[in-house]
mmCIF file of C-alpha atoms in Angstrom:
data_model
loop_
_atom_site.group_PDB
_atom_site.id
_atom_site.type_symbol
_atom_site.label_atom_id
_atom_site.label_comp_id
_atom_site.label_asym_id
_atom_site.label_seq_id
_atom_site.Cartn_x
_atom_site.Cartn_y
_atom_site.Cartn_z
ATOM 1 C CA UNK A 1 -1.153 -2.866 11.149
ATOM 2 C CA UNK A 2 -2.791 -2.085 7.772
ATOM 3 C CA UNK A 3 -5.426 0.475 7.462
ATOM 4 C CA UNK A 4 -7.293 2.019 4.791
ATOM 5 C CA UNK A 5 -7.087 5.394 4.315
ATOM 6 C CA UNK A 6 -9.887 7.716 5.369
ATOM 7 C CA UNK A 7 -10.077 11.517 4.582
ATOM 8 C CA UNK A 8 -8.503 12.615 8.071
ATOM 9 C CA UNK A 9 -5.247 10.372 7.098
ATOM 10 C CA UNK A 10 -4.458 11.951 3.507
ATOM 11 C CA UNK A 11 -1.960 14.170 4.370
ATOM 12 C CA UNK A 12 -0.080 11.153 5.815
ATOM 13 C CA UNK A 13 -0.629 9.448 2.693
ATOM 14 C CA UNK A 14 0.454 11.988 0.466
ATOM 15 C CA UNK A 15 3.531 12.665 2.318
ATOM 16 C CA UNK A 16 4.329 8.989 2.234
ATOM 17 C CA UNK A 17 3.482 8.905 -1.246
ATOM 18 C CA UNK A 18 6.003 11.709 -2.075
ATOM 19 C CA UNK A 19 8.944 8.894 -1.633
ATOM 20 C CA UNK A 20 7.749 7.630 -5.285
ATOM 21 C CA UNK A 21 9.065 9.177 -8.330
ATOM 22 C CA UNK A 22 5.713 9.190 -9.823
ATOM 23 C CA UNK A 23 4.426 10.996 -6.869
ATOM 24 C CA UNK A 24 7.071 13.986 -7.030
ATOM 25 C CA UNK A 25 4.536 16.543 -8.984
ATOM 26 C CA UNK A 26 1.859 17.346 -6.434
ATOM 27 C CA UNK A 27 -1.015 16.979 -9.284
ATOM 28 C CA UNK A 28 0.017 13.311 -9.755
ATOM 29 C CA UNK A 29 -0.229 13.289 -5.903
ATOM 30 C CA UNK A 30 -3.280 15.006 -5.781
ATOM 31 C CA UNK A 31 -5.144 12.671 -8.711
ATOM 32 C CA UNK A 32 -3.949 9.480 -6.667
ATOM 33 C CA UNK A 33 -5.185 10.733 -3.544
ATOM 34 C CA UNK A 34 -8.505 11.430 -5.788
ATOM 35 C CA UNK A 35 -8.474 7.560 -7.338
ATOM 36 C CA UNK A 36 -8.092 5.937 -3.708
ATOM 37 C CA UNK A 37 -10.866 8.441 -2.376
ATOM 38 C CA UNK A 38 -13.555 8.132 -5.052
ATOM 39 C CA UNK A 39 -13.377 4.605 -5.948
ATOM 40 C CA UNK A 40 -14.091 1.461 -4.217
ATOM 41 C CA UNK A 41 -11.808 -0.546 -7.218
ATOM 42 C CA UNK A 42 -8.675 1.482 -5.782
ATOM 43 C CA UNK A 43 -7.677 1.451 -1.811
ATOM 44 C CA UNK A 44 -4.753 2.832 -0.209
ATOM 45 C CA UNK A 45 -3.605 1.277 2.698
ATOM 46 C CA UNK A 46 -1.843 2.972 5.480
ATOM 47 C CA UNK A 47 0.754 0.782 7.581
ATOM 48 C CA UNK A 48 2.211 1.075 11.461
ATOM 49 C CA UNK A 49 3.993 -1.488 13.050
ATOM 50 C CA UNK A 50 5.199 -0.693 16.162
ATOM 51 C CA UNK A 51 5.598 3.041 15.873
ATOM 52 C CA UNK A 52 2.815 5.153 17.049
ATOM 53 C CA UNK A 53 3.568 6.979 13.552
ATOM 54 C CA UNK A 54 2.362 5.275 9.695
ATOM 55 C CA UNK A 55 5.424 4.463 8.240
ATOM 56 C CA UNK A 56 4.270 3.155 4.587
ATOM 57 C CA UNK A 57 1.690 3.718 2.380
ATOM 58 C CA UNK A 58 0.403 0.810 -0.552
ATOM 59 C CA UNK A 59 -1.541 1.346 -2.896
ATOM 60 C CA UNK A 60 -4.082 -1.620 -4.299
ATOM 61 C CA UNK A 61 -6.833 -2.332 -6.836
ATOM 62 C CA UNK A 62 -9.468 -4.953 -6.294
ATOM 63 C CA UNK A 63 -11.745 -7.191 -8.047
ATOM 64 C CA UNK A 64 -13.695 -9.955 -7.392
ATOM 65 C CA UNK A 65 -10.877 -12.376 -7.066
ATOM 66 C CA UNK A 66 -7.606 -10.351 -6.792
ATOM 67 C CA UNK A 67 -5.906 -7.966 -5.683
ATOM 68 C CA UNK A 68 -3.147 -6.224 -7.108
ATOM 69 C CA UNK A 69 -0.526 -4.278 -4.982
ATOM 70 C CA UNK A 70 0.366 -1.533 -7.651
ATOM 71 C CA UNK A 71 2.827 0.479 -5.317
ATOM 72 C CA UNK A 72 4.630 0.393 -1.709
ATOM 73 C CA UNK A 73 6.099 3.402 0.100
ATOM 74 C CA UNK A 74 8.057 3.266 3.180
ATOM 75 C CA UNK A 75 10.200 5.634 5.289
ATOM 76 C CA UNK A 76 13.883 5.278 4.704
ATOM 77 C CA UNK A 77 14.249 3.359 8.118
ATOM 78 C CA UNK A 78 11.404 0.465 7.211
ATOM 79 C CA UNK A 79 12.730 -0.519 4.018
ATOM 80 C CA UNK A 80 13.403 -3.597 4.238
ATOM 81 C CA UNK A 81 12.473 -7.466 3.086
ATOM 82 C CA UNK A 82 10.851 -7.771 7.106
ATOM 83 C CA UNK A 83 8.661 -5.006 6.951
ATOM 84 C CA UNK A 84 7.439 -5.858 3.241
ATOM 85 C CA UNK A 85 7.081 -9.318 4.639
ATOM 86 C CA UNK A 86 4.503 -8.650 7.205
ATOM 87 C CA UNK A 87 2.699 -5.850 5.179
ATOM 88 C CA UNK A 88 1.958 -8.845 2.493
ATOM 89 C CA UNK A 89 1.044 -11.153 4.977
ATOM 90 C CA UNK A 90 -1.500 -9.193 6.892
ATOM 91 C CA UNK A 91 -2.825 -7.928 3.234
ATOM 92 C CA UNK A 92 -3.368 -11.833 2.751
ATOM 93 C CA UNK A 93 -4.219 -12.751 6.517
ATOM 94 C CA UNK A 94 -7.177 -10.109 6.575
ATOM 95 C CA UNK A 95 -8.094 -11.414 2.542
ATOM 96 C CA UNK A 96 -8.506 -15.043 2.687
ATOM 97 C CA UNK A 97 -10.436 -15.073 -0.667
ATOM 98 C CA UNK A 98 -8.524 -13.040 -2.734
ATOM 99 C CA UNK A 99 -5.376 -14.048 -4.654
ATOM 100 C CA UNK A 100 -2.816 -11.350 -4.654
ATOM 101 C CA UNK A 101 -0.710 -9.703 -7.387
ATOM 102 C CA UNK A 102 1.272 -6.836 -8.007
ATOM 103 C CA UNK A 103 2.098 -5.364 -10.739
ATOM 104 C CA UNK A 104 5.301 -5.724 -12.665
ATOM 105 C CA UNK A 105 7.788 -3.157 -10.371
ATOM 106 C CA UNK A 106 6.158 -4.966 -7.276
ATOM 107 C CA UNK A 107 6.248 -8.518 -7.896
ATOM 108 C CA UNK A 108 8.927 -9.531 -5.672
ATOM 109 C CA UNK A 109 6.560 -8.574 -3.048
ATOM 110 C CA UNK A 110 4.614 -12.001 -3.818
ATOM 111 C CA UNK A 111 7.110 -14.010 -2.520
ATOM 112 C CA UNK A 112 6.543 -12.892 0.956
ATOM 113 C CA UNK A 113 3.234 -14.819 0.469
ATOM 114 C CA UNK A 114 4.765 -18.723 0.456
ATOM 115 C CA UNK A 115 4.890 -20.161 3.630
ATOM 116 C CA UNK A 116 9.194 -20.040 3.899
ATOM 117 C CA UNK A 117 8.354 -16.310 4.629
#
């Protein structure tokens, strides 16, 4: 289940953030939490599947017509094509109108959007 971030999840977000290399320095950390918080262009997402506990974190920006997953961050244990799957297909599901992106280190997560996945 995808949810956006609110203020009493940061912590959560920041520490699943802190699996990205850009997110090692705790300003960078800090000014991302800041983007996500103070804009409505830029939403984090929080994700749980069956675990009581958020195990990834993306990061998106929207317009009027797209939206553009810029990062994903799992726990070691959820990496993999099936949970990346169904975080891109509930981002689409619960977006019917939008056409989704990602940016260039995140494009493979697109193909989890055609109907063989």
């Amino acid at each position: 289940m995808l949810i956006q971030c609110k203020k009493d999840k940061e912590k959560v977000a920041m520490g699943l953030l802190s699996y990205l290399p850009d997110f090692k320095k705790l300003d960078n950390l800090r000014d991302e939490i800041e983007l996500n918080k103070n804009s409505e262009e830029f939403r984090l997402f929080l994700y749980r599947d069956d675990d009581p506990n958020f195990v990834g974190v993306m990061g998106t920006q929207w317009d009027n017509e797209f939206i553009v997953v810029r990062y994903l961050s799992l726990v070691p244990d959820y990496r993999q094509a099936k949970t990346e799957s169904k975080i891109m297909q509930e981002l689409a599901s619960s977006n019917p109108t939008k056409k989704i992106t990602a940016v260039p280190e995140y494009i493979h997560l697109v193909k989890y959007l055609t109907k063989d996945n």
